[in-house]
Amino acid sequence: MTQYKSSTDLISLEITGESHEIAVIRLTRPTKRNAINDGLMAAIKDVFENLPSTVRAAVIAGEGDHFCAGLDLSELQERDAGQGLMHSRSWTVALDKVQFGPVPVVAALHGAVVGGGLELATTCHIRVADETTFYALPEGSRGIFVGGGGSVRIPKLIGAARMADMMFTGRVYNAVEGEKVGLAQYLVPKGQAFEKAMEIAKRIAQNAPLTNYALMHALPRIAEQNADHGFFTESMMAAIAQSAPEAKARVKAFLDGKAGKVKVE
Ligand code: 1HE
């Protein structure tokens, strides 16, 4: 079913699924625990900017024993303040392509999800973690600060107090704790994160594209608005979504008894 595959020593992209609807992106730098150097972040940006139009959902995973060890610290040593600012902004731009790109992204997590690795994971729309996963923000111990959107995205999941604790004290959350506090939505046995992430991506790919678009682009903005503005934006989005032919066809299929009921798995 693989339609296309390309890989470098930093990243690989595979387009798969019956209708070439799933993009599988892997960080392929296991000897450095998938630490993100400038080339890898540029490759992430490039992949999400150029996904084929058949793609409806993506999975991102890491090769080797860890999802991602964060920023490649060997590149940090020589930067001055101005270069540091530009470097952080380059992460902002690249990770924006993941969060507000063309399709929902499911992260398959295992091993270390730390520093910039956690920032990358929290840019994705759904996180599936296996039992080996652990989360940390070692920036606090390294004398630096997050720079890949972590202070914007991570408090939305776990609250500013928990994030500050992780950075003040070097606290590491294990897989069970991480799921409990909201760092991952799914927790699966060791070695099963990728399989589960693919299952979820295939399910997402079946949704009406406008519904997925609304969840990626309208929902997070509505959640930031005051209630009055939020209710109004929600009504606008609801009206647009339900006017699409696909929505009408799906509702008709249910009323004709041809679409699945809501049921507990
Ligand atoms: C690295 C990096 C890295 C590994 N930059 N080279 N992130 C951190 O502070 C996490 C640092 N890494 C670790 O704590 C550990 O490496 C792990 C827990 C992730 C994995 O441990 P382990 O025992 O499996 O691997 P290792 O032996 O520590 O590392 C293997 C190699 O990867 C080794 O290089 P080698 O040449 O000696 O083989 C390590 O130096 C290298 N490596 N992690 C560079 N991060 C936009 S702001 C974001 C700011 C941050 O992300 S700060 C947090 C950085």
PDB file of N, CA and C and ligand atoms in Angstrom, residues 31-33 35 66 69-74 87 91 112 114-116 119 134 138-139 142 144-148, ligand 1:
ATOM      1  N   THR A  31      20.926   7.285  16.618  1.00  0.00           N
ATOM      2  CA  THR A  31      22.196   7.287  17.347  1.00  0.00           C
ATOM      3  C   THR A  31      22.330   8.538  18.215  1.00  0.00           C
ATOM      4  N   LYS A  32      21.633   9.602  17.838  1.00  0.00           N
ATOM      5  CA  LYS A  32      21.623  10.827  18.656  1.00  0.00           C
ATOM      6  C   LYS A  32      20.277  10.990  19.345  1.00  0.00           C
ATOM      7  N   ARG A  33      19.557   9.859  19.497  1.00  0.00           N
ATOM      8  CA  ARG A  33      18.263   9.833  20.190  1.00  0.00           C
ATOM      9  C   ARG A  33      17.273  10.813  19.549  1.00  0.00           C
ATOM     10  N   ALA A  35      17.731  13.707  18.487  1.00  0.00           N
ATOM     11  CA  ALA A  35      17.898  15.113  18.874  1.00  0.00           C
ATOM     12  C   ALA A  35      17.722  15.983  17.631  1.00  0.00           C
ATOM     13  N   HIS A  66      13.976   5.855  21.534  1.00  0.00           N
ATOM     14  CA  HIS A  66      13.389   7.088  22.069  1.00  0.00           C
ATOM     15  C   HIS A  66      12.661   7.870  20.977  1.00  0.00           C
ATOM     16  N   ALA A  69      15.067  13.329  21.916  1.00  0.00           N
ATOM     17  CA  ALA A  69      15.827  13.883  23.055  1.00  0.00           C
ATOM     18  C   ALA A  69      15.872  15.408  23.054  1.00  0.00           C
ATOM     19  N   GLY A  70      15.053  16.047  22.208  1.00  0.00           N
ATOM     20  CA  GLY A  70      14.980  17.512  22.239  1.00  0.00           C
ATOM     21  C   GLY A  70      16.030  18.171  21.376  1.00  0.00           C
ATOM     22  N   LEU A  71      16.266  19.420  21.681  1.00  0.00           N
ATOM     23  CA  LEU A  71      17.245  20.211  20.926  1.00  0.00           C
ATOM     24  C   LEU A  71      18.607  19.521  20.895  1.00  0.00           C
ATOM     25  N   ASP A  72      19.247  19.538  19.736  1.00  0.00           N
ATOM     26  CA  ASP A  72      20.627  19.033  19.658  1.00  0.00           C
ATOM     27  C   ASP A  72      21.530  20.030  20.376  1.00  0.00           C
ATOM     28  N   LEU A  73      21.932  19.646  21.585  1.00  0.00           N
ATOM     29  CA  LEU A  73      22.667  20.584  22.441  1.00  0.00           C
ATOM     30  C   LEU A  73      24.034  20.953  21.864  1.00  0.00           C
ATOM     31  N   SER A  74      24.546  20.127  20.963  1.00  0.00           N
ATOM     32  CA  SER A  74      25.871  20.444  20.399  1.00  0.00           C
ATOM     33  C   SER A  74      25.816  21.682  19.507  1.00  0.00           C
ATOM     34  N   HIS A  87      16.891  31.353  16.046  1.00  0.00           N
ATOM     35  CA  HIS A  87      16.777  29.898  16.092  1.00  0.00           C
ATOM     36  C   HIS A  87      15.422  29.495  16.682  1.00  0.00           C
ATOM     37  N   TRP A  91      11.992  27.452  14.978  1.00  0.00           N
ATOM     38  CA  TRP A  91      11.197  26.345  15.531  1.00  0.00           C
ATOM     39  C   TRP A  91       9.714  26.732  15.537  1.00  0.00           C
ATOM     40  N   ALA A 112      12.229   8.480  25.568  1.00  0.00           N
ATOM     41  CA  ALA A 112      12.345   9.893  25.944  1.00  0.00           C
ATOM     42  C   ALA A 112      11.488  10.796  25.061  1.00  0.00           C
ATOM     43  N   VAL A 114      11.463  14.475  25.556  1.00  0.00           N
ATOM     44  CA  VAL A 114      12.017  15.469  26.473  1.00  0.00           C
ATOM     45  C   VAL A 114      12.407  16.752  25.751  1.00  0.00           C
ATOM     46  N   GLY A 115      12.340  17.839  26.495  1.00  0.00           N
ATOM     47  CA  GLY A 115      12.719  19.137  25.955  1.00  0.00           C
ATOM     48  C   GLY A 115      11.970  19.424  24.665  1.00  0.00           C
ATOM     49  N   GLY A 116      12.744  19.738  23.625  1.00  0.00           N
ATOM     50  CA  GLY A 116      12.126  20.018  22.327  1.00  0.00           C
ATOM     51  C   GLY A 116      11.339  18.838  21.777  1.00  0.00           C
ATOM     52  N   GLU A 119       8.077  19.412  23.093  1.00  0.00           N
ATOM     53  CA  GLU A 119       7.479  20.539  22.348  1.00  0.00           C
ATOM     54  C   GLU A 119       6.937  20.059  21.007  1.00  0.00           C
ATOM     55  N   PHE A 134       8.665   8.489  28.754  1.00  0.00           N
ATOM     56  CA  PHE A 134       8.831   9.413  29.885  1.00  0.00           C
ATOM     57  C   PHE A 134       8.996  10.827  29.365  1.00  0.00           C
ATOM     58  N   PRO A 138      14.341  19.122  30.569  1.00  0.00           N
ATOM     59  CA  PRO A 138      15.666  19.330  31.175  1.00  0.00           C
ATOM     60  C   PRO A 138      16.222  20.724  30.960  1.00  0.00           C
ATOM     61  N   GLU A 139      15.511  21.541  30.179  1.00  0.00           N
ATOM     62  CA  GLU A 139      15.957  22.930  29.980  1.00  0.00           C
ATOM     63  C   GLU A 139      16.260  23.590  31.320  1.00  0.00           C
ATOM     64  N   ARG A 142      19.585  22.688  32.446  1.00  0.00           N
ATOM     65  CA  ARG A 142      20.676  23.055  31.529  1.00  0.00           C
ATOM     66  C   ARG A 142      20.899  24.566  31.485  1.00  0.00           C
ATOM     67  N   ILE A 144      18.768  26.802  30.476  1.00  0.00           N
ATOM     68  CA  ILE A 144      18.126  27.461  29.332  1.00  0.00           C
ATOM     69  C   ILE A 144      16.616  27.485  29.541  1.00  0.00           C
ATOM     70  N   PHE A 145      15.876  27.819  28.512  1.00  0.00           N
ATOM     71  CA  PHE A 145      14.414  27.900  28.596  1.00  0.00           C
ATOM     72  C   PHE A 145      13.860  27.160  27.393  1.00  0.00           C
ATOM     73  N   VAL A 146      12.602  26.796  27.443  1.00  0.00           N
ATOM     74  CA  VAL A 146      11.997  26.213  26.241  1.00  0.00           C
ATOM     75  C   VAL A 146      12.013  27.254  25.123  1.00  0.00           C
ATOM     76  N   GLY A 147      12.065  26.792  23.883  1.00  0.00           N
ATOM     77  CA  GLY A 147      12.105  27.753  22.775  1.00  0.00           C
ATOM     78  C   GLY A 147      11.333  27.279  21.564  1.00  0.00           C
ATOM     79  N   GLY A 148      10.628  26.153  21.713  1.00  0.00           N
ATOM     80  CA  GLY A 148       9.868  25.609  20.584  1.00  0.00           C
ATOM     81  C   GLY A 148       8.373  25.643  20.849  1.00  0.00           C
TER      82      GLY A 148
HETATM   83  C1  1HE B   1      22.368  14.195  22.264  1.00  0.00           C
HETATM   84  C2  1HE B   1      21.177  14.633  22.858  1.00  0.00           C
HETATM   85  C3  1HE B   1      20.827  16.014  22.703  1.00  0.00           C
HETATM   86  C4  1HE B   1      21.402  12.544  23.274  1.00  0.00           C
HETATM   87  N1  1HE B   1      21.670  16.799  22.005  1.00  0.00           N
HETATM   88  N2  1HE B   1      23.153  15.029  21.582  1.00  0.00           N
HETATM   89  N3  1HE B   1      17.721  17.526  25.838  1.00  0.00           N
HETATM   90  C5  1HE B   1      18.290  16.943  26.897  1.00  0.00           C
HETATM   91  O1  1HE B   1      18.842  17.581  27.777  1.00  0.00           O
HETATM   92  C6  1HE B   1      18.249  15.433  26.918  1.00  0.00           C
HETATM   93  C7  1HE B   1      19.639  14.908  26.776  1.00  0.00           C
HETATM   94  N4  1HE B   1      19.653  13.470  26.523  1.00  0.00           N
HETATM   95  C8  1HE B   1      19.465  12.560  27.502  1.00  0.00           C
HETATM   96  O2  1HE B   1      19.152  12.854  28.632  1.00  0.00           O
HETATM   97  C9  1HE B   1      19.695  11.133  27.094  1.00  0.00           C
HETATM   98  O3  1HE B   1      20.503  11.107  25.919  1.00  0.00           O
HETATM   99  C10 1HE B   1      18.374  10.331  26.826  1.00  0.00           C
HETATM  100  C11 1HE B   1      17.640  10.098  28.160  1.00  0.00           C
HETATM  101  C12 1HE B   1      17.466  11.029  25.843  1.00  0.00           C
HETATM  102  C13 1HE B   1      18.765   8.965  26.199  1.00  0.00           C
HETATM  103  O4  1HE B   1      19.712   8.307  27.005  1.00  0.00           O
HETATM  104  P1  1HE B   1      20.604   7.128  26.390  1.00  0.00           P
HETATM  105  O5  1HE B   1      21.405   6.541  27.505  1.00  0.00           O
HETATM  106  O6  1HE B   1      19.704   6.193  25.623  1.00  0.00           O
HETATM  107  O7  1HE B   1      21.547   7.803  25.272  1.00  0.00           O
HETATM  108  P2  1HE B   1      22.910   8.659  25.482  1.00  0.00           P
HETATM  109  O8  1HE B   1      24.047   7.715  25.655  1.00  0.00           O
HETATM  110  O9  1HE B   1      22.739   9.683  26.521  1.00  0.00           O
HETATM  111  O10 1HE B   1      23.022   9.432  24.097  1.00  0.00           O
HETATM  112  C14 1HE B   1      23.413   8.761  22.900  1.00  0.00           C
HETATM  113  C15 1HE B   1      24.073   9.795  22.022  1.00  0.00           C
HETATM  114  O11 1HE B   1      23.109  10.797  21.687  1.00  0.00           O
HETATM  115  C16 1HE B   1      25.210  10.516  22.716  1.00  0.00           C
HETATM  116  O12 1HE B   1      26.144  10.887  21.736  1.00  0.00           O
HETATM  117  P3  1HE B   1      27.485  10.022  21.467  1.00  0.00           P
HETATM  118  O13 1HE B   1      28.178  10.714  20.345  1.00  0.00           O
HETATM  119  O14 1HE B   1      28.229  10.038  22.779  1.00  0.00           O
HETATM  120  O15 1HE B   1      27.001   8.620  21.113  1.00  0.00           O
HETATM  121  C17 1HE B   1      24.560  11.766  23.251  1.00  0.00           C
HETATM  122  O16 1HE B   1      25.454  12.833  23.442  1.00  0.00           O
HETATM  123  C18 1HE B   1      23.601  12.090  22.114  1.00  0.00           C
HETATM  124  N5  1HE B   1      22.471  12.892  22.550  1.00  0.00           N
HETATM  125  N6  1HE B   1      20.590  13.591  23.474  1.00  0.00           N
HETATM  126  C19 1HE B   1      22.806  16.305  21.467  1.00  0.00           C
HETATM  127  N7  1HE B   1      19.706  16.506  23.201  1.00  0.00           N
HETATM  128  C20 1HE B   1      13.987  24.884  21.153  1.00  0.00           C
HETATM  129  S1  1HE B   1      14.442  24.816  22.758  1.00  0.00           S
HETATM  130  C21 1HE B   1      14.441  23.166  23.225  1.00  0.00           C
HETATM  131  C22 1HE B   1      15.442  22.990  24.311  1.00  0.00           C
HETATM  132  C23 1HE B   1      15.734  21.582  24.627  1.00  0.00           C
HETATM  133  O17 1HE B   1      15.233  20.651  24.009  1.00  0.00           O
HETATM  134  S2  1HE B   1      16.775  21.346  25.930  1.00  0.00           S
HETATM  135  C24 1HE B   1      16.714  19.654  26.265  1.00  0.00           C
HETATM  136  C25 1HE B   1      17.796  18.905  25.540  1.00  0.00           C
END
